[in-house]
């Protein structure tokens, strides 16, 4: 786990190194800029046709991979560094990506992510799977052009557990109470930003997973955030953020996937909320992770994430979670991340930097 240094602004995770373009599936394509038609009186020499970017696909055990050097060229990262250990870096003025051959871990501006398939070593340098380029790297680098979703104006907050399901238990209290308290605080913060809020539960009642996801699916232009607190070995601590896992693309010809924009939007939301929470909370980084949790996969309409706000099983973190100040700060951090997501996801493309 890696903590975010005080000097790292969370918004930097969303500053693309080049002007964003469309996000196709599964391999990114060059942007097609809109060109205004010249006035009838103007006579200009037309630009020569643009040569499409050539991806160098490598097949490994029947799965398509792409050289990191190829990724560097497409996204116009100024620097690509490899080390004998297998560690590699892609660097731009606003983004540093770090990975290692043989490892699924990937760090983007010191925020930890996990690839579906480990980076693969090769004689030509490290390789990233086609799936991970489409569903992990591209949405992080270019969030503005995730396809298929309108601007979110509502957050559906789901306090985990409740009623006869208390969830995990810590030294100071139970998960269901902490989740509800944090949800109510998050509701207050989001309303200050002018964002509408719907709660799946407002008291200590039990709802099935289907009831929770049905509420989210019925709200247009929304995002869904499920709030939880973790338990595990006593040495584990920190914040984890989950988003729905995408089914790997099959080898062979490119197949259009109508849900690719959905998964990318979920990752964009998870990245914004997780990065801002680490920065504000100074918490241990448990990573941004894909998962097949039923609460996330039960609806394919609303971008959804699940946040584990700390470990009730860690002796020190459990005490912190039990304080109102911790839960207030967590709520403010999540709200700020949602606002960062909306701004980054739907702002106009910037200039090269």
PDB file of N, CA and C in Angstrom, residues 151-225:
ATOM      1  N   UNK A 151     -24.473  13.752 -18.377  1.00  0.00           N
ATOM      2  CA  UNK A 151     -23.930  14.364 -17.167  1.00  0.00           C
ATOM      3  C   UNK A 151     -24.757  13.955 -15.955  1.00  0.00           C
ATOM      4  N   UNK A 152     -24.087  13.456 -14.923  1.00  0.00           N
ATOM      5  CA  UNK A 152     -24.781  13.017 -13.712  1.00  0.00           C
ATOM      6  C   UNK A 152     -25.206  14.222 -12.889  1.00  0.00           C
ATOM      7  N   UNK A 153     -26.441  14.186 -12.387  1.00  0.00           N
ATOM      8  CA  UNK A 153     -26.906  15.244 -11.487  1.00  0.00           C
ATOM      9  C   UNK A 153     -27.479  14.685 -10.190  1.00  0.00           C
ATOM     10  N   UNK A 154     -27.425  13.357 -10.030  1.00  0.00           N
ATOM     11  CA  UNK A 154     -27.974  12.705  -8.842  1.00  0.00           C
ATOM     12  C   UNK A 154     -27.013  11.626  -8.365  1.00  0.00           C
ATOM     13  N   UNK A 155     -26.885  11.502  -7.053  1.00  0.00           N
ATOM     14  CA  UNK A 155     -26.104  10.421  -6.457  1.00  0.00           C
ATOM     15  C   UNK A 155     -27.043   9.552  -5.621  1.00  0.00           C
ATOM     16  N   UNK A 156     -27.092   8.265  -5.933  1.00  0.00           N
ATOM     17  CA  UNK A 156     -27.829   7.307  -5.118  1.00  0.00           C
ATOM     18  C   UNK A 156     -26.843   6.730  -4.103  1.00  0.00           C
ATOM     19  N   UNK A 157     -27.073   7.004  -2.828  1.00  0.00           N
ATOM     20  CA  UNK A 157     -26.180   6.544  -1.766  1.00  0.00           C
ATOM     21  C   UNK A 157     -26.800   5.320  -1.096  1.00  0.00           C
ATOM     22  N   UNK A 158     -26.031   4.263  -1.018  1.00  0.00           N
ATOM     23  CA  UNK A 158     -26.508   3.009  -0.437  1.00  0.00           C
ATOM     24  C   UNK A 158     -25.709   2.685   0.822  1.00  0.00           C
ATOM     25  N   UNK A 159     -26.235   2.995   2.016  1.00  0.00           N
ATOM     26  CA  UNK A 159     -25.550   2.583   3.247  1.00  0.00           C
ATOM     27  C   UNK A 159     -25.631   1.066   3.382  1.00  0.00           C
ATOM     28  N   UNK A 160     -24.499   0.406   3.407  1.00  0.00           N
ATOM     29  CA  UNK A 160     -24.485  -1.051   3.428  1.00  0.00           C
ATOM     30  C   UNK A 160     -25.128  -1.648   4.676  1.00  0.00           C
ATOM     31  N   UNK A 161     -25.657  -2.885   4.499  1.00  0.00           N
ATOM     32  CA  UNK A 161     -26.220  -3.667   5.611  1.00  0.00           C
ATOM     33  C   UNK A 161     -27.446  -2.959   6.200  1.00  0.00           C
ATOM     34  N   UNK A 162     -27.728  -3.160   7.492  1.00  0.00           N
ATOM     35  CA  UNK A 162     -28.905  -2.554   8.118  1.00  0.00           C
ATOM     36  C   UNK A 162     -29.888  -3.586   8.623  1.00  0.00           C
ATOM     37  N   UNK A 163     -30.682  -3.205   9.636  1.00  0.00           N
ATOM     38  CA  UNK A 163     -31.687  -4.092  10.218  1.00  0.00           C
ATOM     39  C   UNK A 163     -31.050  -5.309  10.863  1.00  0.00           C
ATOM     40  N   UNK A 164     -31.477  -6.494  10.430  1.00  0.00           N
ATOM     41  CA  UNK A 164     -30.948  -7.724  11.025  1.00  0.00           C
ATOM     42  C   UNK A 164     -29.578  -8.103  10.468  1.00  0.00           C
ATOM     43  N   UNK A 165     -29.010  -7.247   9.630  1.00  0.00           N
ATOM     44  CA  UNK A 165     -27.672  -7.475   9.068  1.00  0.00           C
ATOM     45  C   UNK A 165     -26.753  -6.334   9.494  1.00  0.00           C
ATOM     46  N   UNK A 166     -26.058  -6.488  10.625  1.00  0.00           N
ATOM     47  CA  UNK A 166     -25.228  -5.389  11.135  1.00  0.00           C
ATOM     48  C   UNK A 166     -23.915  -5.216  10.380  1.00  0.00           C
ATOM     49  N   UNK A 167     -23.531  -6.199   9.554  1.00  0.00           N
ATOM     50  CA  UNK A 167     -22.241  -6.124   8.882  1.00  0.00           C
ATOM     51  C   UNK A 167     -21.113  -6.408   9.852  1.00  0.00           C
ATOM     52  N   UNK A 168     -19.943  -5.828   9.583  1.00  0.00           N
ATOM     53  CA  UNK A 168     -18.795  -6.040  10.451  1.00  0.00           C
ATOM     54  C   UNK A 168     -18.929  -5.304  11.778  1.00  0.00           C
ATOM     55  N   UNK A 169     -18.173  -5.768  12.765  1.00  0.00           N
ATOM     56  CA  UNK A 169     -18.198  -5.144  14.087  1.00  0.00           C
ATOM     57  C   UNK A 169     -16.791  -4.735  14.485  1.00  0.00           C
ATOM     58  N   UNK A 170     -16.672  -3.512  14.996  1.00  0.00           N
ATOM     59  CA  UNK A 170     -15.403  -3.000  15.484  1.00  0.00           C
ATOM     60  C   UNK A 170     -15.451  -2.773  16.970  1.00  0.00           C
ATOM     61  N   UNK A 171     -14.375  -2.255  17.499  1.00  0.00           N
ATOM     62  CA  UNK A 171     -14.300  -2.031  18.943  1.00  0.00           C
ATOM     63  C   UNK A 171     -15.230  -0.926  19.399  1.00  0.00           C
ATOM     64  N   UNK A 172     -15.643  -0.048  18.473  1.00  0.00           N
ATOM     65  CA  UNK A 172     -16.449   1.099  18.856  1.00  0.00           C
ATOM     66  C   UNK A 172     -17.902   1.017  18.364  1.00  0.00           C
ATOM     67  N   UNK A 173     -18.201   0.065  17.484  1.00  0.00           N
ATOM     68  CA  UNK A 173     -19.559   0.004  16.960  1.00  0.00           C
ATOM     69  C   UNK A 173     -19.653  -0.938  15.769  1.00  0.00           C
ATOM     70  N   UNK A 174     -20.804  -0.909  15.081  1.00  0.00           N
ATOM     71  CA  UNK A 174     -21.050  -1.833  13.977  1.00  0.00           C
ATOM     72  C   UNK A 174     -21.101  -1.102  12.642  1.00  0.00           C
ATOM     73  N   UNK A 175     -20.819  -1.872  11.594  1.00  0.00           N
ATOM     74  CA  UNK A 175     -20.691  -1.325  10.246  1.00  0.00           C
ATOM     75  C   UNK A 175     -21.971  -0.655   9.754  1.00  0.00           C
ATOM     76  N   UNK A 176     -23.115  -1.264   9.991  1.00  0.00           N
ATOM     77  CA  UNK A 176     -24.368  -0.711   9.472  1.00  0.00           C
ATOM     78  C   UNK A 176     -24.637   0.690  10.009  1.00  0.00           C
ATOM     79  N   UNK A 177     -24.309   0.938  11.276  1.00  0.00           N
ATOM     80  CA  UNK A 177     -24.505   2.266  11.865  1.00  0.00           C
ATOM     81  C   UNK A 177     -23.526   3.277  11.270  1.00  0.00           C
ATOM     82  N   UNK A 178     -22.278   2.872  11.130  1.00  0.00           N
ATOM     83  CA  UNK A 178     -21.279   3.770  10.556  1.00  0.00           C
ATOM     84  C   UNK A 178     -21.610   4.114   9.100  1.00  0.00           C
ATOM     85  N   UNK A 179     -22.073   3.121   8.352  1.00  0.00           N
ATOM     86  CA  UNK A 179     -22.405   3.359   6.950  1.00  0.00           C
ATOM     87  C   UNK A 179     -23.558   4.347   6.827  1.00  0.00           C
ATOM     88  N   UNK A 180     -24.594   4.188   7.658  1.00  0.00           N
ATOM     89  CA  UNK A 180     -25.733   5.099   7.601  1.00  0.00           C
ATOM     90  C   UNK A 180     -25.327   6.510   8.017  1.00  0.00           C
ATOM     91  N   UNK A 181     -24.538   6.618   9.069  1.00  0.00           N
ATOM     92  CA  UNK A 181     -24.096   7.940   9.522  1.00  0.00           C
ATOM     93  C   UNK A 181     -23.265   8.632   8.442  1.00  0.00           C
ATOM     94  N   UNK A 182     -22.362   7.901   7.816  1.00  0.00           N
ATOM     95  CA  UNK A 182     -21.538   8.478   6.750  1.00  0.00           C
ATOM     96  C   UNK A 182     -22.406   8.873   5.563  1.00  0.00           C
ATOM     97  N   UNK A 183     -23.420   8.067   5.253  1.00  0.00           N
ATOM     98  CA  UNK A 183     -24.319   8.364   4.135  1.00  0.00           C
ATOM     99  C   UNK A 183     -25.074   9.673   4.359  1.00  0.00           C
ATOM    100  N   UNK A 184     -25.563   9.865   5.576  1.00  0.00           N
ATOM    101  CA  UNK A 184     -26.293  11.098   5.881  1.00  0.00           C
ATOM    102  C   UNK A 184     -25.374  12.314   5.803  1.00  0.00           C
ATOM    103  N   UNK A 185     -24.136  12.153   6.236  1.00  0.00           N
ATOM    104  CA  UNK A 185     -23.168  13.243   6.127  1.00  0.00           C
ATOM    105  C   UNK A 185     -22.821  13.513   4.656  1.00  0.00           C
ATOM    106  N   UNK A 186     -22.682  12.447   3.872  1.00  0.00           N
ATOM    107  CA  UNK A 186     -22.401  12.604   2.454  1.00  0.00           C
ATOM    108  C   UNK A 186     -23.565  13.291   1.748  1.00  0.00           C
ATOM    109  N   UNK A 187     -24.778  12.941   2.121  1.00  0.00           N
ATOM    110  CA  UNK A 187     -25.952  13.596   1.543  1.00  0.00           C
ATOM    111  C   UNK A 187     -25.886  15.106   1.759  1.00  0.00           C
ATOM    112  N   UNK A 188     -25.558  15.506   2.958  1.00  0.00           N
ATOM    113  CA  UNK A 188     -25.473  16.933   3.274  1.00  0.00           C
ATOM    114  C   UNK A 188     -24.401  17.629   2.442  1.00  0.00           C
ATOM    115  N   UNK A 189     -23.252  16.988   2.283  1.00  0.00           N
ATOM    116  CA  UNK A 189     -22.166  17.593   1.513  1.00  0.00           C
ATOM    117  C   UNK A 189     -22.524  17.718   0.037  1.00  0.00           C
ATOM    118  N   UNK A 190     -23.117  16.696  -0.538  1.00  0.00           N
ATOM    119  CA  UNK A 190     -23.468  16.729  -1.958  1.00  0.00           C
ATOM    120  C   UNK A 190     -24.509  17.799  -2.243  1.00  0.00           C
ATOM    121  N   UNK A 191     -25.460  17.978  -1.328  1.00  0.00           N
ATOM    122  CA  UNK A 191     -26.480  19.002  -1.528  1.00  0.00           C
ATOM    123  C   UNK A 191     -25.864  20.398  -1.540  1.00  0.00           C
ATOM    124  N   UNK A 192     -24.770  20.587  -0.812  1.00  0.00           N
ATOM    125  CA  UNK A 192     -24.070  21.874  -0.848  1.00  0.00           C
ATOM    126  C   UNK A 192     -23.504  22.160  -2.232  1.00  0.00           C
ATOM    127  N   UNK A 193     -23.193  21.100  -2.992  1.00  0.00           N
ATOM    128  CA  UNK A 193     -22.672  21.243  -4.355  1.00  0.00           C
ATOM    129  C   UNK A 193     -23.797  21.328  -5.386  1.00  0.00           C
ATOM    130  N   UNK A 194     -25.053  21.303  -4.930  1.00  0.00           N
ATOM    131  CA  UNK A 194     -26.172  21.352  -5.853  1.00  0.00           C
ATOM    132  C   UNK A 194     -26.475  20.025  -6.513  1.00  0.00           C
ATOM    133  N   UNK A 195     -26.017  18.915  -5.920  1.00  0.00           N
ATOM    134  CA  UNK A 195     -26.232  17.586  -6.474  1.00  0.00           C
ATOM    135  C   UNK A 195     -27.400  16.927  -5.748  1.00  0.00           C
ATOM    136  N   UNK A 196     -28.334  16.371  -6.494  1.00  0.00           N
ATOM    137  CA  UNK A 196     -29.468  15.676  -5.907  1.00  0.00           C
ATOM    138  C   UNK A 196     -29.012  14.370  -5.264  1.00  0.00           C
ATOM    139  N   UNK A 197     -29.724  13.950  -4.233  1.00  0.00           N
ATOM    140  CA  UNK A 197     -29.336  12.740  -3.508  1.00  0.00           C
ATOM    141  C   UNK A 197     -30.568  11.878  -3.253  1.00  0.00           C
ATOM    142  N   UNK A 198     -30.405  10.572  -3.443  1.00  0.00           N
ATOM    143  CA  UNK A 198     -31.413   9.585  -3.072  1.00  0.00           C
ATOM    144  C   UNK A 198     -30.728   8.552  -2.185  1.00  0.00           C
ATOM    145  N   UNK A 199     -31.320   8.252  -1.033  1.00  0.00           N
ATOM    146  CA  UNK A 199     -30.784   7.246  -0.114  1.00  0.00           C
ATOM    147  C   UNK A 199     -31.587   5.956  -0.250  1.00  0.00           C
ATOM    148  N   UNK A 200     -30.897   4.808  -0.308  1.00  0.00           N
ATOM    149  CA  UNK A 200     -31.620   3.539  -0.366  1.00  0.00           C
ATOM    150  C   UNK A 200     -32.251   3.218   0.979  1.00  0.00           C
ATOM    151  N   UNK A 201     -31.661   3.670   2.066  1.00  0.00           N
ATOM    152  CA  UNK A 201     -32.273   3.543   3.398  1.00  0.00           C
ATOM    153  C   UNK A 201     -31.879   4.749   4.232  1.00  0.00           C
ATOM    154  N   UNK A 202     -32.799   5.189   5.098  1.00  0.00           N
ATOM    155  CA  UNK A 202     -32.558   6.354   5.941  1.00  0.00           C
ATOM    156  C   UNK A 202     -32.619   6.013   7.423  1.00  0.00           C
ATOM    157  N   UNK A 203     -32.776   4.736   7.723  1.00  0.00           N
ATOM    158  CA  UNK A 203     -32.795   4.300   9.115  1.00  0.00           C
ATOM    159  C   UNK A 203     -32.252   2.862   9.171  1.00  0.00           C
ATOM    160  N   UNK A 204     -32.350   2.246  10.324  1.00  0.00           N
ATOM    161  CA  UNK A 204     -31.756   0.919  10.512  1.00  0.00           C
ATOM    162  C   UNK A 204     -32.710  -0.167  10.019  1.00  0.00           C
ATOM    163  N   UNK A 205     -32.902  -0.202   8.704  1.00  0.00           N
ATOM    164  CA  UNK A 205     -33.761  -1.214   8.094  1.00  0.00           C
ATOM    165  C   UNK A 205     -32.940  -2.052   7.119  1.00  0.00           C
ATOM    166  N   UNK A 206     -33.463  -3.257   6.841  1.00  0.00           N
ATOM    167  CA  UNK A 206     -32.778  -4.155   5.918  1.00  0.00           C
ATOM    168  C   UNK A 206     -33.407  -4.069   4.534  1.00  0.00           C
ATOM    169  N   UNK A 207     -32.557  -4.001   3.504  1.00  0.00           N
ATOM    170  CA  UNK A 207     -32.998  -4.044   2.121  1.00  0.00           C
ATOM    171  C   UNK A 207     -32.206  -5.132   1.407  1.00  0.00           C
ATOM    172  N   UNK A 208     -32.878  -5.868   0.523  1.00  0.00           N
ATOM    173  CA  UNK A 208     -32.163  -6.862  -0.274  1.00  0.00           C
ATOM    174  C   UNK A 208     -31.308  -6.166  -1.323  1.00  0.00           C
ATOM    175  N   UNK A 209     -30.374  -6.913  -1.889  1.00  0.00           N
ATOM    176  CA  UNK A 209     -29.534  -6.338  -2.940  1.00  0.00           C
ATOM    177  C   UNK A 209     -30.373  -5.913  -4.137  1.00  0.00           C
ATOM    178  N   UNK A 210     -31.374  -6.710  -4.480  1.00  0.00           N
ATOM    179  CA  UNK A 210     -32.241  -6.369  -5.603  1.00  0.00           C
ATOM    180  C   UNK A 210     -33.010  -5.081  -5.347  1.00  0.00           C
ATOM    181  N   UNK A 211     -33.463  -4.880  -4.124  1.00  0.00           N
ATOM    182  CA  UNK A 211     -34.174  -3.638  -3.793  1.00  0.00           C
ATOM    183  C   UNK A 211     -33.248  -2.438  -3.902  1.00  0.00           C
ATOM    184  N   UNK A 212     -32.031  -2.592  -3.477  1.00  0.00           N
ATOM    185  CA  UNK A 212     -31.077  -1.476  -3.540  1.00  0.00           C
ATOM    186  C   UNK A 212     -30.749  -1.116  -4.986  1.00  0.00           C
ATOM    187  N   UNK A 213     -30.443  -2.121  -5.802  1.00  0.00           N
ATOM    188  CA  UNK A 213     -30.067  -1.833  -7.184  1.00  0.00           C
ATOM    189  C   UNK A 213     -31.257  -1.351  -8.002  1.00  0.00           C
ATOM    190  N   UNK A 214     -32.476  -1.788  -7.650  1.00  0.00           N
ATOM    191  CA  UNK A 214     -33.665  -1.320  -8.361  1.00  0.00           C
ATOM    192  C   UNK A 214     -33.878   0.171  -8.141  1.00  0.00           C
ATOM    193  N   UNK A 215     -33.575   0.646  -6.942  1.00  0.00           N
ATOM    194  CA  UNK A 215     -33.687   2.085  -6.661  1.00  0.00           C
ATOM    195  C   UNK A 215     -32.734   2.859  -7.563  1.00  0.00           C
ATOM    196  N   UNK A 216     -31.504   2.372  -7.673  1.00  0.00           N
ATOM    197  CA  UNK A 216     -30.508   3.057  -8.503  1.00  0.00           C
ATOM    198  C   UNK A 216     -30.894   3.034  -9.973  1.00  0.00           C
ATOM    199  N   UNK A 217     -31.381   1.889 -10.438  1.00  0.00           N
ATOM    200  CA  UNK A 217     -31.710   1.741 -11.851  1.00  0.00           C
ATOM    201  C   UNK A 217     -32.865   2.641 -12.270  1.00  0.00           C
ATOM    202  N   UNK A 218     -33.707   3.040 -11.315  1.00  0.00           N
ATOM    203  CA  UNK A 218     -34.878   3.856 -11.638  1.00  0.00           C
ATOM    204  C   UNK A 218     -34.575   5.348 -11.706  1.00  0.00           C
ATOM    205  N   UNK A 219     -33.378   5.755 -11.319  1.00  0.00           N
ATOM    206  CA  UNK A 219     -33.033   7.177 -11.276  1.00  0.00           C
ATOM    207  C   UNK A 219     -32.212   7.538 -12.510  1.00  0.00           C
ATOM    208  N   UNK A 220     -32.681   8.458 -13.353  1.00  0.00           N
ATOM    209  CA  UNK A 220     -31.898   8.838 -14.538  1.00  0.00           C
ATOM    210  C   UNK A 220     -30.734   9.759 -14.181  1.00  0.00           C
ATOM    211  N   UNK A 221     -29.705   9.730 -15.013  1.00  0.00           N
ATOM    212  CA  UNK A 221     -28.545  10.634 -14.874  1.00  0.00           C
ATOM    213  C   UNK A 221     -27.967  10.590 -13.461  1.00  0.00           C
ATOM    214  N   UNK A 222     -27.759   9.385 -12.965  1.00  0.00           N
ATOM    215  CA  UNK A 222     -27.288   9.217 -11.590  1.00  0.00           C
ATOM    216  C   UNK A 222     -26.017   8.388 -11.549  1.00  0.00           C
ATOM    217  N   UNK A 223     -25.359   8.431 -10.394  1.00  0.00           N
ATOM    218  CA  UNK A 223     -24.294   7.488 -10.065  1.00  0.00           C
ATOM    219  C   UNK A 223     -24.661   6.841  -8.741  1.00  0.00           C
ATOM    220  N   UNK A 224     -24.115   5.644  -8.511  1.00  0.00           N
ATOM    221  CA  UNK A 224     -24.479   4.839  -7.347  1.00  0.00           C
ATOM    222  C   UNK A 224     -23.242   4.606  -6.494  1.00  0.00           C
ATOM    223  N   UNK A 225     -23.351   4.900  -5.182  1.00  0.00           N
ATOM    224  CA  UNK A 225     -22.233   4.712  -4.261  1.00  0.00           C
ATOM    225  C   UNK A 225     -22.708   3.883  -3.077  1.00  0.00           C
TER     226      UNK A 225
END
